[in-house]
Amino acid sequence: QKEVEQDPGPLSVPEGAIVSLNCTYSNSAFQYFMWYRQYSRKGPELLMYTYSSGNKEDGRFTAQVDKSSKYISLFIRDSQPSDSATYLCAMTPGASKIIFGSGTRLSIRP
Amino acid sequence: NAGVTQTPKFQVLKTGQSMTLQCAQDMNHNSMYWYRQDPGMGLRLIYYSASEGTTDKGEVPNGYNVSRLNKREFSLRLESAAPSQTSVYFCASSEAAGGPYEQYFGPGTRLTVT
């Protein structure tokens, strides 16, 4: 079993829809949770970062962490075609290497 | 300020050939990483260097070697390329290892081994 599981998609939604992307994990020591966005033929870029449980909001993006369920989510409100990309969750216990999910490919239809 | 640069951008090798992928960062970061990305597998860590002078194995180190040449540069060497090493290779750097330090990625090297 992988330490981090992520549905690869692809996920296709109409412009303006709310998008929900999710990851589950098995290592209860994970404390730092991140979402990276990767456009086609580019390197990943950090989108959001959350420490421990709770919610974090940044514009149209909201990251949620539920440590009791070992489940993290990224919500995108009012989705735009420019949000079309692969989204990778990532997590780490702390001063250690980061474990990435396999990524979910998202397409926003105009 | 170029961030993380990688050379070459594309490479085709025959089985058994060797090559070195180069990576440099200009952000004065302490930690550097090499990942490979394959369809459905996400990013898998090959090797990393938490600080200048140290290197450690990641999840998939077999068939690779690394050198942290100085604080800026971290190279990845394939001694005898195999078709299974066909992949996109990303170099990344961060201020320090692990969370909450953001990793900055280069543009990638697309390697095909025939």
CSV table of C-alpha atoms in Angstrom, one decimal:
chain,number,residue,atom,x,y,z
A,1,GLN,CA,0.0,0.0,0.0
A,2,LYS,CA,1.3,3.4,-0.9
A,3,GLU,CA,1.8,5.9,1.9
A,4,VAL,CA,-0.2,8.5,-0.1
A,5,GLU,CA,-3.1,7.7,-2.4
A,6,GLN,CA,-4.6,10.1,-4.9
A,7,ASP,CA,-7.2,9.5,-7.6
A,8,PRO,CA,-5.4,10.1,-10.9
A,9,GLY,CA,-8.5,11.3,-12.7
A,10,PRO,CA,-8.8,12.8,-15.2
A,11,LEU,CA,-11.4,15.1,-13.8
A,12,SER,CA,-13.3,17.4,-16.2
A,13,VAL,CA,-15.7,20.0,-15.0
A,14,PRO,CA,-17.4,23.1,-16.5
A,15,GLU,CA,-16.0,26.6,-15.9
A,16,GLY,CA,-17.4,28.1,-12.7
A,17,ALA,CA,-17.9,24.7,-10.9
A,18,ILE,CA,-16.5,23.9,-7.5
A,19,VAL,CA,-13.8,21.3,-7.7
A,20,SER,CA,-12.8,18.9,-4.9
A,21,LEU,CA,-9.5,17.1,-5.0
A,22,ASN,CA,-8.6,14.5,-2.4
A,23,CYS,CA,-5.8,12.4,-0.9
A,24,THR,CA,-5.7,9.8,1.7
A,25,TYR,CA,-2.6,8.7,3.7
A,26,SER,CA,-1.5,6.0,6.1
A,27,ASN,CA,1.4,7.5,8.1
A,28,SER,CA,-0.1,9.2,11.2
A,29,ALA,CA,3.3,11.0,11.7
A,30,PHE,CA,2.6,13.4,8.8
A,31,GLN,CA,2.3,16.9,10.1
A,32,TYR,CA,2.8,19.2,7.0
A,33,PHE,CA,0.4,18.9,4.1
A,34,MET,CA,0.9,20.6,0.7
A,35,TRP,CA,-0.7,21.0,-2.6
A,36,TYR,CA,1.4,21.5,-5.7
A,37,ARG,CA,0.1,22.5,-9.2
A,38,GLN,CA,1.8,21.3,-12.3
A,39,TYR,CA,1.0,22.7,-15.7
A,40,SER,CA,1.8,20.5,-18.8
A,41,ARG,CA,5.5,20.1,-19.5
A,42,LYS,CA,6.4,22.3,-16.5
A,43,GLY,CA,7.8,21.6,-13.0
A,44,PRO,CA,5.4,21.5,-10.0
A,45,GLU,CA,4.8,24.8,-8.0
A,46,LEU,CA,3.6,25.0,-4.4
A,47,LEU,CA,0.0,26.1,-4.3
A,48,MET,CA,-0.9,25.8,-0.6
A,49,TYR,CA,0.6,24.5,2.6
A,50,THR,CA,-1.2,23.5,5.9
A,51,TYR,CA,0.3,22.5,9.2
A,52,SER,CA,-1.6,19.8,11.2
A,53,SER,CA,-5.5,19.7,11.0
A,54,GLY,CA,-7.9,22.4,10.0
A,55,ASN,CA,-8.7,24.7,7.0
A,56,LYS,CA,-6.7,27.2,5.1
A,57,GLU,CA,-8.1,29.6,2.5
A,58,ASP,CA,-6.3,31.5,-0.2
A,59,GLY,CA,-8.5,33.3,-2.7
A,60,ARG,CA,-10.5,30.7,-4.6
A,61,PHE,CA,-8.6,27.8,-3.0
A,62,THR,CA,-9.3,26.1,0.3
A,63,ALA,CA,-7.2,23.3,1.8
A,64,GLN,CA,-8.6,21.0,4.4
A,65,VAL,CA,-6.8,18.4,6.6
A,66,ASP,CA,-8.7,15.8,8.7
A,67,LYS,CA,-6.0,14.0,10.6
A,68,SER,CA,-8.5,11.7,12.4
A,69,SER,CA,-9.5,10.3,9.0
A,70,LYS,CA,-6.1,10.7,7.4
A,71,TYR,CA,-7.7,12.7,4.5
A,72,ILE,CA,-6.9,15.9,2.9
A,73,SER,CA,-8.8,18.0,0.3
A,74,LEU,CA,-8.3,20.9,-2.0
A,75,PHE,CA,-11.4,22.9,-3.1
A,76,ILE,CA,-11.3,25.3,-6.0
A,77,ARG,CA,-14.3,27.7,-6.2
A,78,ASP,CA,-15.4,29.4,-9.4
A,79,SER,CA,-13.0,27.2,-11.4
A,80,GLN,CA,-11.3,28.8,-14.5
A,81,PRO,CA,-9.8,27.3,-17.6
A,82,SER,CA,-6.4,28.5,-16.3
A,83,ASP,CA,-6.9,26.1,-13.3
A,84,SER,CA,-6.5,23.1,-15.8
A,85,ALA,CA,-3.4,21.3,-14.5
A,86,THR,CA,-2.3,18.3,-12.5
A,87,TYR,CA,-2.6,18.7,-8.8
A,88,LEU,CA,-0.3,16.8,-6.5
A,89,CYS,CA,-0.8,16.4,-2.8
A,90,ALA,CA,2.4,16.1,-0.7
A,91,MET,CA,3.1,15.5,3.0
A,92,THR,CA,5.9,15.0,5.5
A,93,PRO,CA,6.4,14.4,9.2
A,94,GLY,CA,8.7,17.3,9.5
A,95,ALA,CA,12.5,17.6,8.8
A,96,SER,CA,12.3,14.7,6.4
A,97,LYS,CA,11.7,14.0,2.8
A,98,ILE,CA,8.3,14.9,1.3
A,99,ILE,CA,6.1,12.1,-0.1
A,100,PHE,CA,4.0,13.1,-3.1
A,101,GLY,CA,0.7,11.6,-4.3
A,102,SER,CA,0.5,10.5,-7.9
A,103,GLY,CA,-1.4,13.6,-9.0
A,104,THR,CA,-5.0,14.3,-10.3
A,105,ARG,CA,-5.3,15.7,-13.8
A,106,LEU,CA,-8.0,18.4,-13.9
A,107,SER,CA,-9.5,20.0,-17.0
A,108,ILE,CA,-11.9,23.0,-16.8
A,109,ARG,CA,-14.2,23.3,-19.8
A,110,PRO,CA,-14.9,26.8,-21.0
B,1,ASN,CA,17.2,35.2,-10.7
B,2,ALA,CA,16.8,32.0,-12.7
B,3,GLY,CA,15.6,29.7,-9.8
B,4,VAL,CA,16.4,26.1,-10.6
B,5,THR,CA,17.9,25.3,-14.0
B,6,GLN,CA,18.4,21.8,-15.5
B,7,THR,CA,20.4,20.7,-18.5
B,8,PRO,CA,19.7,19.1,-20.9
B,9,LYS,CA,16.0,19.5,-21.6
B,10,PHE,CA,15.8,16.4,-23.8
B,11,GLN,CA,18.0,13.4,-24.2
B,12,VAL,CA,17.8,10.1,-26.1
B,13,LEU,CA,20.2,7.4,-25.0
B,14,LYS,CA,20.9,3.8,-26.1
B,15,THR,CA,20.8,1.0,-23.5
B,16,GLY,CA,24.1,0.9,-21.7
B,17,GLN,CA,25.2,4.5,-22.4
B,18,SER,CA,26.0,6.9,-19.6
B,19,MET,CA,25.1,10.5,-19.0
B,20,THR,CA,25.0,13.2,-16.3
B,21,LEU,CA,22.0,15.5,-15.7
B,22,GLN,CA,23.0,18.8,-14.4
B,23,CYS,CA,21.1,21.0,-11.9
B,24,ALA,CA,21.9,24.4,-10.4
B,25,GLN,CA,20.0,26.8,-8.2
B,26,ASP,CA,20.7,30.5,-7.4
B,27,MET,CA,18.5,30.8,-4.3
B,28,ASN,CA,21.2,29.9,-1.8
B,29,HIS,CA,19.2,26.9,-0.7
B,30,ASN,CA,20.7,24.2,1.5
B,31,SER,CA,18.7,21.2,0.3
B,32,MET,CA,18.5,19.8,-3.2
B,33,TYR,CA,16.6,16.8,-4.7
B,34,TRP,CA,16.3,14.6,-7.7
B,35,TYR,CA,12.9,13.1,-8.7
B,36,ARG,CA,11.6,11.1,-11.5
B,37,GLN,CA,8.0,11.3,-12.7
B,38,ASP,CA,6.3,8.5,-14.6
B,39,PRO,CA,2.6,8.3,-15.6
B,40,GLY,CA,0.4,7.2,-12.7
B,41,MET,CA,3.4,7.1,-10.3
B,42,GLY,CA,3.7,10.7,-9.3
B,43,LEU,CA,7.0,12.1,-8.2
B,44,ARG,CA,9.4,9.6,-6.8
B,45,LEU,CA,12.5,10.7,-4.9
B,46,ILE,CA,15.8,9.3,-6.3
B,47,TYR,CA,18.4,11.0,-4.1
B,48,TYR,CA,18.6,14.1,-2.0
B,49,SER,CA,21.2,16.3,-0.4
B,50,ALA,CA,20.0,17.9,2.8
B,51,SER,CA,23.0,20.1,3.0
B,52,GLU,CA,26.3,20.7,1.1
B,53,GLY,CA,28.5,17.7,1.6
B,54,THR,CA,25.7,15.1,2.3
B,55,THR,CA,23.7,12.9,0.1
B,56,ASP,CA,21.1,10.3,0.9
B,57,LYS,CA,19.1,7.7,-1.0
B,58,GLY,CA,15.4,8.2,-1.7
B,59,GLU,CA,12.7,5.8,-2.8
B,60,VAL,CA,14.2,4.7,-6.1
B,61,PRO,CA,18.1,5.1,-6.0
B,62,ASN,CA,19.1,1.9,-8.0
B,63,GLY,CA,20.9,2.7,-11.2
B,64,TYR,CA,21.7,6.3,-10.2
B,65,ASN,CA,24.5,8.2,-8.5
B,66,VAL,CA,24.6,11.8,-7.4
B,67,SER,CA,27.2,14.5,-6.6
B,68,ARG,CA,26.6,17.6,-4.6
B,69,LEU,CA,29.4,19.6,-6.3
B,70,ASN,CA,28.9,22.7,-4.2
B,71,LYS,CA,26.0,24.5,-2.6
B,72,ARG,CA,24.5,25.5,-6.0
B,73,GLU,CA,25.0,22.4,-8.0
B,74,PHE,CA,23.6,18.8,-7.7
B,75,SER,CA,24.2,16.3,-10.6
B,76,LEU,CA,22.6,13.0,-11.3
B,77,ARG,CA,24.5,10.3,-13.2
B,78,LEU,CA,23.2,7.2,-15.0
B,79,GLU,CA,26.1,4.9,-15.4
B,80,SER,CA,24.5,2.3,-17.7
B,81,ALA,CA,21.1,3.5,-18.9
B,82,ALA,CA,18.2,1.0,-19.1
B,83,PRO,CA,14.8,1.4,-20.8
B,84,SER,CA,13.2,1.4,-17.3
B,85,GLN,CA,14.9,4.7,-16.7
B,86,THR,CA,12.9,6.4,-19.5
B,87,SER,CA,11.2,9.2,-17.5
B,88,VAL,CA,11.0,12.9,-16.8
B,89,TYR,CA,13.6,14.0,-14.3
B,90,PHE,CA,13.1,17.0,-12.0
B,91,CYS,CA,15.6,18.7,-9.8
B,92,ALA,CA,14.3,20.7,-6.9
B,93,SER,CA,15.7,22.8,-4.1
B,94,SER,CA,14.5,24.1,-0.7
B,95,GLU,CA,15.8,26.3,2.1
B,96,ALA,CA,16.0,23.2,4.3
B,97,ALA,CA,14.8,19.6,4.1
B,98,GLY,CA,11.2,18.6,4.8
B,99,GLY,CA,8.2,20.7,5.8
B,100,PRO,CA,7.4,23.5,5.9
B,101,TYR,CA,10.0,24.4,3.3
B,102,GLU,CA,8.7,24.9,-0.2
B,103,GLN,CA,10.5,22.9,-2.9
B,104,TYR,CA,11.2,24.9,-6.1
B,105,PHE,CA,11.4,22.7,-9.2
B,106,GLY,CA,13.3,23.0,-12.4
B,107,PRO,CA,11.7,22.6,-15.8
B,108,GLY,CA,12.6,18.9,-16.1
B,109,THR,CA,14.7,16.7,-18.4
B,110,ARG,CA,12.8,14.3,-20.7
B,111,LEU,CA,15.0,11.2,-21.1
B,112,THR,CA,14.3,8.3,-23.4
B,113,VAL,CA,16.4,5.1,-23.3
B,114,THR,CA,16.0,2.9,-26.4
